[in-house]
Amino acid sequence: MSSTVERFDREAREKFERHGRTVIHRGELLRHPVYTRVLHWSVAIVFILSLLSGFALNSPWLFRWLTPLFGGGAMTRLLHPWFGLTFTIVFFFQFLNWFAPMRWTEGDSRWMRQIRVYVSNQEKLEAKETGFFNAGQKLYFWTIAVSALLFLITGLLLWFDHVMPRWVVAGSYVVHGLAALVMLAGFIIHIYEGTAAAPGTFRSMIDGTVTEPWAWTHHPAWYADVTGRAPREAYEQARDEQARANRRL
Ligand code: HEM
């Protein structure tokens, strides 16, 4: 990431931090500062608005009941491209904000080859090289980045369909719909991963913090980075303390 983007991102973080504070208690770590949280929830809101209005336009026979939410059919048609455009703009800022920790590494390729271990929860701790984001999260991020670009291009072509050749409009419909389905599938997995699959994750997007056990369990390399402690030792120490406390009961 160029130094201009880094500077922009740092200044935005500082500005947002003046309007909303992140309180970090003992035993917690800062995960997502105010700026990131505002961006993430803005992305989520416009994404859902784009998705619902898009469903209503694409398959009215099934989703016509959604149009009153947007003020009727004509209004849904008018608003959908604006929701989509806002989504790509806000996601662009999120893209800049997360570009650095989303860089793909050799460790991520290893993680992907062993995804079965992650999905089946065989190991208590994530692979020790897992940093701020794991490979699954990075994959989701890059899927959105590519889909958002396709959305933008095909969305603009569809917006001005009256001046486009028919084959361009037909092709844009297909690509737009496919990108929406890919994002929807990712979104469903994402909600599960960000809530039920790993308790303690959701709060990071609410108050900005996570507990140390969450960090050493899911992102050991990041934990080692920010605390200077070894994640496995911290885990074993906490486990032994818990066992001693249980014996005393
Ligand atoms: C509305 C329900 C949603 C919930 C409950 C949710 C929850 C979360 C949480 C808790 C995180 C932090 C994960 C961590 O720190 O490890 C996160 C990250 C993220 N969110 Fe969401 N999110 C939602 C919607 C969305 C939408 C609509 C998008 C984009 C279209 C999105 C894109 C991302 C991305 C790219 C990340 C970083 C990578 C990852 O953690 O997968 N989220 N989300």
PDB file of C-alpha atoms and ligand atoms in Angstrom:
ATOM      1  CA  MET A   1       0.000   0.000   0.000  1.00  0.00           C
ATOM      2  CA  SER A   2       1.402   3.380  -0.956  1.00  0.00           C
ATOM      3  CA  SER A   3       2.292   5.847   1.781  1.00  0.00           C
ATOM      4  CA  THR A   4      -0.512   8.202   0.567  1.00  0.00           C
ATOM      5  CA  VAL A   5      -3.130   5.529   1.278  1.00  0.00           C
ATOM      6  CA  GLU A   6      -1.499   4.718   4.632  1.00  0.00           C
ATOM      7  CA  ARG A   7      -1.534   8.400   5.592  1.00  0.00           C
ATOM      8  CA  PHE A   8      -5.165   8.798   4.494  1.00  0.00           C
ATOM      9  CA  ASP A   9      -6.161   5.736   6.499  1.00  0.00           C
ATOM     10  CA  ARG A  10      -4.252   6.877   9.609  1.00  0.00           C
ATOM     11  CA  GLU A  11      -5.832  10.357   9.488  1.00  0.00           C
ATOM     12  CA  ALA A  12      -9.327   8.851   9.002  1.00  0.00           C
ATOM     13  CA  ARG A  13      -8.787   6.555  12.017  1.00  0.00           C
ATOM     14  CA  GLU A  14      -7.665   9.502  14.164  1.00  0.00           C
ATOM     15  CA  LYS A  15     -10.638  11.631  13.074  1.00  0.00           C
ATOM     16  CA  PHE A  16     -13.168   8.885  13.821  1.00  0.00           C
ATOM     17  CA  GLU A  17     -11.507   8.068  17.153  1.00  0.00           C
ATOM     18  CA  ARG A  18     -12.291  11.643  18.276  1.00  0.00           C
ATOM     19  CA  HIS A  19     -16.035  11.004  17.802  1.00  0.00           C
ATOM     20  CA  GLY A  20     -16.349   7.519  19.273  1.00  0.00           C
ATOM     21  CA  ARG A  21     -14.067   5.877  21.802  1.00  0.00           C
ATOM     22  CA  THR A  22     -12.955   2.276  22.109  1.00  0.00           C
ATOM     23  CA  VAL A  23     -12.647   1.214  25.754  1.00  0.00           C
ATOM     24  CA  ILE A  24     -10.200  -1.649  26.273  1.00  0.00           C
ATOM     25  CA  HIS A  25     -10.356  -3.464  29.622  1.00  0.00           C
ATOM     26  CA  ARG A  26      -7.658  -5.619  31.208  1.00  0.00           C
ATOM     27  CA  GLY A  27      -7.401  -8.943  29.357  1.00  0.00           C
ATOM     28  CA  GLU A  28      -8.796  -7.464  26.140  1.00  0.00           C
ATOM     29  CA  LEU A  29      -7.140  -6.357  22.898  1.00  0.00           C
ATOM     30  CA  LEU A  30      -8.133  -3.719  20.357  1.00  0.00           C
ATOM     31  CA  ARG A  31      -9.354  -5.525  17.232  1.00  0.00           C
ATOM     32  CA  HIS A  32     -11.290  -2.987  15.130  1.00  0.00           C
ATOM     33  CA  PRO A  33     -11.018   0.787  15.719  1.00  0.00           C
ATOM     34  CA  VAL A  34     -14.069   3.090  15.315  1.00  0.00           C
ATOM     35  CA  TYR A  35     -13.236   3.920  11.676  1.00  0.00           C
ATOM     36  CA  THR A  36     -13.197   0.235  10.669  1.00  0.00           C
ATOM     37  CA  ARG A  37     -16.448  -0.448  12.531  1.00  0.00           C
ATOM     38  CA  VAL A  38     -18.240   2.493  10.890  1.00  0.00           C
ATOM     39  CA  LEU A  39     -17.014   1.348   7.464  1.00  0.00           C
ATOM     40  CA  HIS A  40     -17.978  -2.288   8.068  1.00  0.00           C
ATOM     41  CA  TRP A  41     -21.537  -1.531   9.194  1.00  0.00           C
ATOM     42  CA  SER A  42     -22.012   1.009   6.396  1.00  0.00           C
ATOM     43  CA  VAL A  43     -20.905  -1.670   3.912  1.00  0.00           C
ATOM     44  CA  ALA A  44     -23.266  -4.187   5.552  1.00  0.00           C
ATOM     45  CA  ILE A  45     -26.291  -1.819   5.457  1.00  0.00           C
ATOM     46  CA  VAL A  46     -25.889  -0.792   1.809  1.00  0.00           C
ATOM     47  CA  PHE A  47     -25.083  -4.374   0.827  1.00  0.00           C
ATOM     48  CA  ILE A  48     -28.355  -5.615   2.349  1.00  0.00           C
ATOM     49  CA  LEU A  49     -30.324  -2.750   0.750  1.00  0.00           C
ATOM     50  CA  SER A  50     -28.750  -3.535  -2.650  1.00  0.00           C
ATOM     51  CA  LEU A  51     -29.442  -7.243  -2.209  1.00  0.00           C
ATOM     52  CA  LEU A  52     -33.109  -6.838  -1.216  1.00  0.00           C
ATOM     53  CA  SER A  53     -33.899  -4.260  -3.907  1.00  0.00           C
ATOM     54  CA  GLY A  54     -31.972  -6.388  -6.441  1.00  0.00           C
ATOM     55  CA  PHE A  55     -33.993  -9.492  -5.558  1.00  0.00           C
ATOM     56  CA  ALA A  56     -37.234  -7.534  -5.965  1.00  0.00           C
ATOM     57  CA  LEU A  57     -36.165  -6.312  -9.425  1.00  0.00           C
ATOM     58  CA  ASN A  58     -34.624  -9.545 -10.643  1.00  0.00           C
ATOM     59  CA  SER A  59     -37.337 -11.981  -9.499  1.00  0.00           C
ATOM     60  CA  PRO A  60     -40.542 -10.000  -8.920  1.00  0.00           C
ATOM     61  CA  TRP A  61     -42.627 -13.201  -9.108  1.00  0.00           C
ATOM     62  CA  LEU A  62     -40.937 -14.308  -5.874  1.00  0.00           C
ATOM     63  CA  PHE A  63     -39.843 -11.079  -4.182  1.00  0.00           C
ATOM     64  CA  ARG A  64     -42.470  -8.505  -5.179  1.00  0.00           C
ATOM     65  CA  TRP A  65     -43.462  -8.273  -1.508  1.00  0.00           C
ATOM     66  CA  LEU A  66     -40.126  -6.495  -0.855  1.00  0.00           C
ATOM     67  CA  THR A  67     -40.895  -3.468  -3.050  1.00  0.00           C
ATOM     68  CA  PRO A  68     -43.119  -1.622  -0.482  1.00  0.00           C
ATOM     69  CA  LEU A  69     -39.974  -1.392   1.688  1.00  0.00           C
ATOM     70  CA  PHE A  70     -38.527   0.958  -0.915  1.00  0.00           C
ATOM     71  CA  GLY A  71     -41.718   2.849  -1.788  1.00  0.00           C
ATOM     72  CA  GLY A  72     -43.043   0.674  -4.622  1.00  0.00           C
ATOM     73  CA  GLY A  73     -41.736  -0.907  -7.829  1.00  0.00           C
ATOM     74  CA  ALA A  74     -40.704   2.246  -9.661  1.00  0.00           C
ATOM     75  CA  MET A  75     -38.919   3.599  -6.589  1.00  0.00           C
ATOM     76  CA  THR A  76     -37.093   0.271  -6.131  1.00  0.00           C
ATOM     77  CA  ARG A  77     -35.881   0.530  -9.753  1.00  0.00           C
ATOM     78  CA  LEU A  78     -34.712   4.082  -9.099  1.00  0.00           C
ATOM     79  CA  LEU A  79     -32.990   3.370  -5.782  1.00  0.00           C
ATOM     80  CA  HIS A  80     -31.237   0.059  -6.556  1.00  0.00           C
ATOM     81  CA  PRO A  81     -28.410   1.527  -8.706  1.00  0.00           C
ATOM     82  CA  TRP A  82     -27.769   4.168  -6.045  1.00  0.00           C
ATOM     83  CA  PHE A  83     -27.562   1.525  -3.298  1.00  0.00           C
ATOM     84  CA  GLY A  84     -25.157  -0.422  -5.493  1.00  0.00           C
ATOM     85  CA  LEU A  85     -23.014   2.598  -6.254  1.00  0.00           C
ATOM     86  CA  THR A  86     -22.882   3.555  -2.566  1.00  0.00           C
ATOM     87  CA  PHE A  87     -21.905  -0.030  -1.733  1.00  0.00           C
ATOM     88  CA  THR A  88     -18.922   0.027  -4.113  1.00  0.00           C
ATOM     89  CA  ILE A  89     -17.786   3.430  -2.842  1.00  0.00           C
ATOM     90  CA  VAL A  90     -17.985   2.481   0.848  1.00  0.00           C
ATOM     91  CA  PHE A  91     -16.377  -0.896   0.175  1.00  0.00           C
ATOM     92  CA  PHE A  92     -13.567   0.895  -1.644  1.00  0.00           C
ATOM     93  CA  PHE A  93     -12.679   2.683   1.630  1.00  0.00           C
ATOM     94  CA  GLN A  94     -12.939  -0.633   3.492  1.00  0.00           C
ATOM     95  CA  PHE A  95     -10.646  -2.106   0.842  1.00  0.00           C
ATOM     96  CA  LEU A  96      -8.006   0.561   1.520  1.00  0.00           C
ATOM     97  CA  ASN A  97      -8.483   0.117   5.263  1.00  0.00           C
ATOM     98  CA  TRP A  98      -7.881  -3.670   5.160  1.00  0.00           C
ATOM     99  CA  PHE A  99      -5.585  -3.977   2.155  1.00  0.00           C
ATOM    100  CA  ALA A 100      -2.432  -4.529   4.247  1.00  0.00           C
ATOM    101  CA  PRO A 101      -3.686  -7.311   6.596  1.00  0.00           C
ATOM    102  CA  MET A 102      -5.464  -8.993   3.646  1.00  0.00           C
ATOM    103  CA  ARG A 103      -2.253  -9.663   1.696  1.00  0.00           C
ATOM    104  CA  TRP A 104      -2.012 -13.345   0.773  1.00  0.00           C
ATOM    105  CA  THR A 105       0.961 -15.253   2.250  1.00  0.00           C
ATOM    106  CA  GLU A 106       2.546 -18.691   1.898  1.00  0.00           C
ATOM    107  CA  GLY A 107       0.952 -19.563   5.283  1.00  0.00           C
ATOM    108  CA  ASP A 108      -2.491 -18.794   3.821  1.00  0.00           C
ATOM    109  CA  SER A 109      -1.960 -21.289   1.002  1.00  0.00           C
ATOM    110  CA  ARG A 110      -0.991 -23.914   3.642  1.00  0.00           C
ATOM    111  CA  TRP A 111      -4.154 -22.979   5.646  1.00  0.00           C
ATOM    112  CA  MET A 112      -6.305 -23.507   2.552  1.00  0.00           C
ATOM    113  CA  ARG A 113      -4.748 -26.938   1.935  1.00  0.00           C
ATOM    114  CA  GLN A 114      -5.693 -27.912   5.510  1.00  0.00           C
ATOM    115  CA  ILE A 115      -9.113 -26.256   5.571  1.00  0.00           C
ATOM    116  CA  ARG A 116     -10.658 -29.544   6.684  1.00  0.00           C
ATOM    117  CA  VAL A 117      -8.873 -29.242  10.053  1.00  0.00           C
ATOM    118  CA  TYR A 118     -10.395 -25.763  10.507  1.00  0.00           C
ATOM    119  CA  VAL A 119     -13.912 -26.746   9.458  1.00  0.00           C
ATOM    120  CA  SER A 120     -13.960 -29.886  11.615  1.00  0.00           C
ATOM    121  CA  ASN A 121     -12.582 -28.051  14.692  1.00  0.00           C
ATOM    122  CA  GLN A 122      -9.989 -30.796  15.229  1.00  0.00           C
ATOM    123  CA  GLU A 123      -7.398 -28.401  16.681  1.00  0.00           C
ATOM    124  CA  LYS A 124      -8.085 -26.138  19.654  1.00  0.00           C
ATOM    125  CA  LEU A 125      -5.723 -23.426  18.377  1.00  0.00           C
ATOM    126  CA  GLU A 126      -5.473 -22.112  14.810  1.00  0.00           C
ATOM    127  CA  ALA A 127      -2.203 -22.701  12.900  1.00  0.00           C
ATOM    128  CA  LYS A 128       0.498 -20.649  14.652  1.00  0.00           C
ATOM    129  CA  GLU A 129       1.193 -18.452  11.599  1.00  0.00           C
ATOM    130  CA  THR A 130      -2.451 -17.233  11.435  1.00  0.00           C
ATOM    131  CA  GLY A 131      -2.222 -13.461  11.683  1.00  0.00           C
ATOM    132  CA  PHE A 132      -4.834 -10.699  11.921  1.00  0.00           C
ATOM    133  CA  PHE A 133      -7.072 -12.494   9.375  1.00  0.00           C
ATOM    134  CA  ASN A 134      -7.064 -16.180   8.446  1.00  0.00           C
ATOM    135  CA  ALA A 135      -7.027 -17.364   4.809  1.00  0.00           C
ATOM    136  CA  GLY A 136     -10.811 -17.943   4.786  1.00  0.00           C
ATOM    137  CA  GLN A 137     -11.423 -14.337   5.803  1.00  0.00           C
ATOM    138  CA  LYS A 138      -8.958 -13.114   3.177  1.00  0.00           C
ATOM    139  CA  LEU A 139     -10.675 -15.202   0.530  1.00  0.00           C
ATOM    140  CA  TYR A 140     -14.019 -13.646   1.472  1.00  0.00           C
ATOM    141  CA  PHE A 141     -12.515 -10.152   1.294  1.00  0.00           C
ATOM    142  CA  TRP A 142     -10.988 -10.718  -2.166  1.00  0.00           C
ATOM    143  CA  THR A 143     -14.207 -12.341  -3.392  1.00  0.00           C
ATOM    144  CA  ILE A 144     -16.107  -9.198  -2.416  1.00  0.00           C
ATOM    145  CA  ALA A 145     -13.450  -6.973  -4.007  1.00  0.00           C
ATOM    146  CA  VAL A 146     -13.675  -8.808  -7.370  1.00  0.00           C
ATOM    147  CA  SER A 147     -17.486  -9.123  -7.204  1.00  0.00           C
ATOM    148  CA  ALA A 148     -17.862  -5.427  -6.321  1.00  0.00           C
ATOM    149  CA  LEU A 149     -15.803  -4.496  -9.374  1.00  0.00           C
ATOM    150  CA  LEU A 150     -17.933  -6.756 -11.606  1.00  0.00           C
ATOM    151  CA  PHE A 151     -21.055  -5.324  -9.981  1.00  0.00           C
ATOM    152  CA  LEU A 152     -19.920  -1.795 -10.693  1.00  0.00           C
ATOM    153  CA  ILE A 153     -19.059  -2.419 -14.348  1.00  0.00           C
ATOM    154  CA  THR A 154     -22.149  -4.502 -15.190  1.00  0.00           C
ATOM    155  CA  GLY A 155     -24.368  -2.271 -13.030  1.00  0.00           C
ATOM    156  CA  LEU A 156     -23.332   0.820 -14.986  1.00  0.00           C
ATOM    157  CA  LEU A 157     -23.952  -1.002 -18.283  1.00  0.00           C
ATOM    158  CA  LEU A 158     -27.428  -2.020 -17.083  1.00  0.00           C
ATOM    159  CA  TRP A 159     -28.163   1.465 -15.751  1.00  0.00           C
ATOM    160  CA  PHE A 160     -27.621   2.839 -19.250  1.00  0.00           C
ATOM    161  CA  ASP A 161     -29.126  -0.160 -21.049  1.00  0.00           C
ATOM    162  CA  HIS A 162     -30.999   2.065 -23.520  1.00  0.00           C
ATOM    163  CA  VAL A 163     -27.706   3.045 -25.204  1.00  0.00           C
ATOM    164  CA  MET A 164     -25.994  -0.380 -24.958  1.00  0.00           C
ATOM    165  CA  PRO A 165     -26.020  -3.160 -27.584  1.00  0.00           C
ATOM    166  CA  ARG A 166     -28.371  -5.989 -26.625  1.00  0.00           C
ATOM    167  CA  TRP A 167     -25.618  -8.591 -26.208  1.00  0.00           C
ATOM    168  CA  VAL A 168     -23.840  -6.303 -23.706  1.00  0.00           C
ATOM    169  CA  VAL A 169     -27.033  -5.917 -21.669  1.00  0.00           C
ATOM    170  CA  ALA A 170     -27.737  -9.677 -21.770  1.00  0.00           C
ATOM    171  CA  GLY A 171     -24.156 -10.511 -20.711  1.00  0.00           C
ATOM    172  CA  SER A 172     -24.270  -7.909 -17.945  1.00  0.00           C
ATOM    173  CA  TYR A 173     -27.453  -9.457 -16.534  1.00  0.00           C
ATOM    174  CA  VAL A 174     -25.748 -12.842 -16.274  1.00  0.00           C
ATOM    175  CA  VAL A 175     -22.527 -11.529 -14.700  1.00  0.00           C
ATOM    176  CA  HIS A 176     -24.429  -9.195 -12.326  1.00  0.00           C
ATOM    177  CA  GLY A 177     -26.625 -12.075 -11.155  1.00  0.00           C
ATOM    178  CA  LEU A 178     -23.684 -14.483 -10.748  1.00  0.00           C
ATOM    179  CA  ALA A 179     -21.683 -11.924  -8.737  1.00  0.00           C
ATOM    180  CA  ALA A 180     -24.754 -11.422  -6.507  1.00  0.00           C
ATOM    181  CA  LEU A 181     -25.088 -15.179  -5.900  1.00  0.00           C
ATOM    182  CA  VAL A 182     -21.385 -15.555  -5.059  1.00  0.00           C
ATOM    183  CA  MET A 183     -21.604 -12.634  -2.606  1.00  0.00           C
ATOM    184  CA  LEU A 184     -24.802 -14.000  -1.082  1.00  0.00           C
ATOM    185  CA  ALA A 185     -23.207 -17.412  -0.490  1.00  0.00           C
ATOM    186  CA  GLY A 186     -20.145 -15.725   1.065  1.00  0.00           C
ATOM    187  CA  PHE A 187     -22.381 -13.480   3.160  1.00  0.00           C
ATOM    188  CA  ILE A 188     -24.263 -16.451   4.670  1.00  0.00           C
ATOM    189  CA  ILE A 189     -20.998 -18.219   5.581  1.00  0.00           C
ATOM    190  CA  HIS A 190     -19.622 -14.900   6.860  1.00  0.00           C
ATOM    191  CA  ILE A 191     -22.527 -14.315   9.263  1.00  0.00           C
ATOM    192  CA  TYR A 192     -22.107 -17.839  10.652  1.00  0.00           C
ATOM    193  CA  GLU A 193     -18.314 -17.452  11.038  1.00  0.00           C
ATOM    194  CA  GLY A 194     -18.649 -13.987  12.595  1.00  0.00           C
ATOM    195  CA  THR A 195     -21.225 -15.086  15.192  1.00  0.00           C
ATOM    196  CA  ALA A 196     -22.059 -18.698  16.115  1.00  0.00           C
ATOM    197  CA  ALA A 197     -18.919 -20.453  14.794  1.00  0.00           C
ATOM    198  CA  ALA A 198     -16.504 -18.428  16.935  1.00  0.00           C
ATOM    199  CA  PRO A 199     -18.154 -16.883  19.998  1.00  0.00           C
ATOM    200  CA  GLY A 200     -16.498 -13.589  20.920  1.00  0.00           C
ATOM    201  CA  THR A 201     -15.998 -12.513  17.280  1.00  0.00           C
ATOM    202  CA  PHE A 202     -19.176 -10.462  16.849  1.00  0.00           C
ATOM    203  CA  ARG A 203     -18.357  -8.073  19.707  1.00  0.00           C
ATOM    204  CA  SER A 204     -15.173  -7.034  17.875  1.00  0.00           C
ATOM    205  CA  MET A 205     -17.413  -5.227  15.381  1.00  0.00           C
ATOM    206  CA  ILE A 206     -19.523  -3.687  18.175  1.00  0.00           C
ATOM    207  CA  ASP A 207     -17.142  -2.469  20.884  1.00  0.00           C
ATOM    208  CA  GLY A 208     -13.948  -3.040  18.890  1.00  0.00           C
ATOM    209  CA  THR A 209     -12.322  -5.479  21.324  1.00  0.00           C
ATOM    210  CA  VAL A 210     -11.714  -9.206  21.799  1.00  0.00           C
ATOM    211  CA  THR A 211     -10.516 -11.213  24.777  1.00  0.00           C
ATOM    212  CA  GLU A 212      -6.927 -12.498  24.895  1.00  0.00           C
ATOM    213  CA  PRO A 213      -8.105 -16.164  24.828  1.00  0.00           C
ATOM    214  CA  TRP A 214     -10.062 -15.371  21.637  1.00  0.00           C
ATOM    215  CA  ALA A 215      -6.939 -13.861  20.098  1.00  0.00           C
ATOM    216  CA  TRP A 216      -4.556 -16.706  20.988  1.00  0.00           C
ATOM    217  CA  THR A 217      -7.133 -19.272  19.837  1.00  0.00           C
ATOM    218  CA  HIS A 218      -8.122 -17.801  16.466  1.00  0.00           C
ATOM    219  CA  HIS A 219      -5.236 -15.514  15.468  1.00  0.00           C
ATOM    220  CA  PRO A 220      -2.092 -16.752  17.294  1.00  0.00           C
ATOM    221  CA  ALA A 221       0.453 -14.803  15.182  1.00  0.00           C
ATOM    222  CA  TRP A 222      -1.500 -11.570  15.680  1.00  0.00           C
ATOM    223  CA  TYR A 223      -1.686 -12.301  19.439  1.00  0.00           C
ATOM    224  CA  ALA A 224       2.095 -12.846  19.546  1.00  0.00           C
ATOM    225  CA  ASP A 225       2.587  -9.623  17.579  1.00  0.00           C
ATOM    226  CA  VAL A 226       0.550  -7.342  19.817  1.00  0.00           C
ATOM    227  CA  THR A 227       1.360  -8.873  23.216  1.00  0.00           C
ATOM    228  CA  GLY A 228       4.861 -10.276  22.694  1.00  0.00           C
ATOM    229  CA  ARG A 229       3.694 -13.505  24.377  1.00  0.00           C
ATOM    230  CA  ALA A 230       3.684 -17.033  22.924  1.00  0.00           C
ATOM    231  CA  PRO A 231       0.065 -18.062  22.175  1.00  0.00           C
ATOM    232  CA  ARG A 232       0.491 -21.764  22.985  1.00  0.00           C
ATOM    233  CA  GLU A 233       2.175 -21.006  26.336  1.00  0.00           C
ATOM    234  CA  ALA A 234      -0.575 -18.493  27.183  1.00  0.00           C
ATOM    235  CA  TYR A 235      -3.201 -21.073  26.283  1.00  0.00           C
ATOM    236  CA  GLU A 236      -1.554 -23.858  28.327  1.00  0.00           C
ATOM    237  CA  GLN A 237      -1.077 -21.552  31.305  1.00  0.00           C
ATOM    238  CA  ALA A 238      -4.758 -20.502  31.226  1.00  0.00           C
ATOM    239  CA  ARG A 239      -5.816 -24.151  30.827  1.00  0.00           C
ATOM    240  CA  ASP A 240      -3.693 -25.257  33.830  1.00  0.00           C
ATOM    241  CA  GLU A 241      -4.994 -22.369  35.969  1.00  0.00           C
ATOM    242  CA  GLN A 242      -8.545 -23.349  35.074  1.00  0.00           C
ATOM    243  CA  ALA A 243      -7.839 -26.994  35.982  1.00  0.00           C
ATOM    244  CA  ARG A 244      -6.377 -25.934  39.366  1.00  0.00           C
ATOM    245  CA  ALA A 245      -9.412 -23.697  40.019  1.00  0.00           C
ATOM    246  CA  ASN A 246     -11.757 -26.582  39.158  1.00  0.00           C
ATOM    247  CA  ARG A 247      -9.901 -28.893  41.581  1.00  0.00           C
ATOM    248  CA  ARG A 248     -10.255 -26.324  44.398  1.00  0.00           C
ATOM    249  CA  LEU A 249     -14.072 -26.245  43.960  1.00  0.00           C
TER     250      LEU A 249
HETATM  251  C1  HEM B   1     -24.987  -8.234   8.630  1.00  0.00           C
HETATM  252  C2  HEM B   1     -24.307  -9.171   9.186  1.00  0.00           C
HETATM  253  C3  HEM B   1     -22.830  -9.166   9.400  1.00  0.00           C
HETATM  254  C4  HEM B   1     -22.214  -9.579  10.538  1.00  0.00           C
HETATM  255  C5  HEM B   1     -22.873 -10.157  11.770  1.00  0.00           C
HETATM  256  C6  HEM B   1     -20.788  -9.379  10.348  1.00  0.00           C
HETATM  257  C7  HEM B   1     -19.829  -9.626  11.299  1.00  0.00           C
HETATM  258  C8  HEM B   1     -18.476  -9.416  11.153  1.00  0.00           C
HETATM  259  C9  HEM B   1     -17.486  -9.538  12.184  1.00  0.00           C
HETATM  260  C10 HEM B   1     -17.774  -9.882  13.630  1.00  0.00           C
HETATM  261  C11 HEM B   1     -16.278  -9.303  11.637  1.00  0.00           C
HETATM  262  C12 HEM B   1     -14.917  -9.306  12.353  1.00  0.00           C
HETATM  263  C13 HEM B   1     -14.208 -10.638  12.180  1.00  0.00           C
HETATM  264  C14 HEM B   1     -12.857 -10.638  12.848  1.00  0.00           C
HETATM  265  O1  HEM B   1     -12.427  -9.635  13.405  1.00  0.00           O
HETATM  266  O2  HEM B   1     -12.168 -11.681  12.786  1.00  0.00           O
HETATM  267  C15 HEM B   1     -16.486  -9.015  10.232  1.00  0.00           C
HETATM  268  C16 HEM B   1     -15.492  -8.796   9.314  1.00  0.00           C
HETATM  269  C17 HEM B   1     -15.716  -8.635   7.975  1.00  0.00           C
HETATM  270  N1  HEM B   1     -16.928  -8.376   7.373  1.00  0.00           N
HETATM  271 FE1  HEM B   1     -18.753  -8.595   8.218  1.00  0.00          FE
HETATM  272  N2  HEM B   1     -20.568  -8.884   9.095  1.00  0.00           N
HETATM  273  C18 HEM B   1     -21.783  -8.713   8.472  1.00  0.00           C
HETATM  274  C19 HEM B   1     -22.000  -8.216   7.203  1.00  0.00           C
HETATM  275  C20 HEM B   1     -21.009  -8.029   6.259  1.00  0.00           C
HETATM  276  C21 HEM B   1     -21.237  -7.672   4.877  1.00  0.00           C
HETATM  277  C22 HEM B   1     -22.606  -7.438   4.240  1.00  0.00           C
HETATM  278  C23 HEM B   1     -20.025  -7.617   4.293  1.00  0.00           C
HETATM  279  C24 HEM B   1     -19.657  -7.300   2.870  1.00  0.00           C
HETATM  280  C25 HEM B   1     -20.449  -7.470   1.847  1.00  0.00           C
HETATM  281  C26 HEM B   1     -19.027  -7.912   5.297  1.00  0.00           C
HETATM  282  C27 HEM B   1     -17.669  -7.959   5.063  1.00  0.00           C
HETATM  283  C28 HEM B   1     -16.721  -8.248   6.025  1.00  0.00           C
HETATM  284  C29 HEM B   1     -15.327  -8.461   5.738  1.00  0.00           C
HETATM  285  C30 HEM B   1     -14.664  -8.432   4.343  1.00  0.00           C
HETATM  286  C31 HEM B   1     -14.704  -8.720   6.952  1.00  0.00           C
HETATM  287  C32 HEM B   1     -13.217  -9.045   7.182  1.00  0.00           C
HETATM  288  C33 HEM B   1     -12.956 -10.490   6.848  1.00  0.00           C
HETATM  289  C34 HEM B   1     -13.748 -11.472   7.694  1.00  0.00           C
HETATM  290  O3  HEM B   1     -13.763 -11.355   8.922  1.00  0.00           O
HETATM  291  O4  HEM B   1     -14.385 -12.358   7.094  1.00  0.00           O
HETATM  292  N3  HEM B   1     -19.655  -8.151   6.477  1.00  0.00           N
HETATM  293  N4  HEM B   1     -17.843  -9.086   9.969  1.00  0.00           N
END
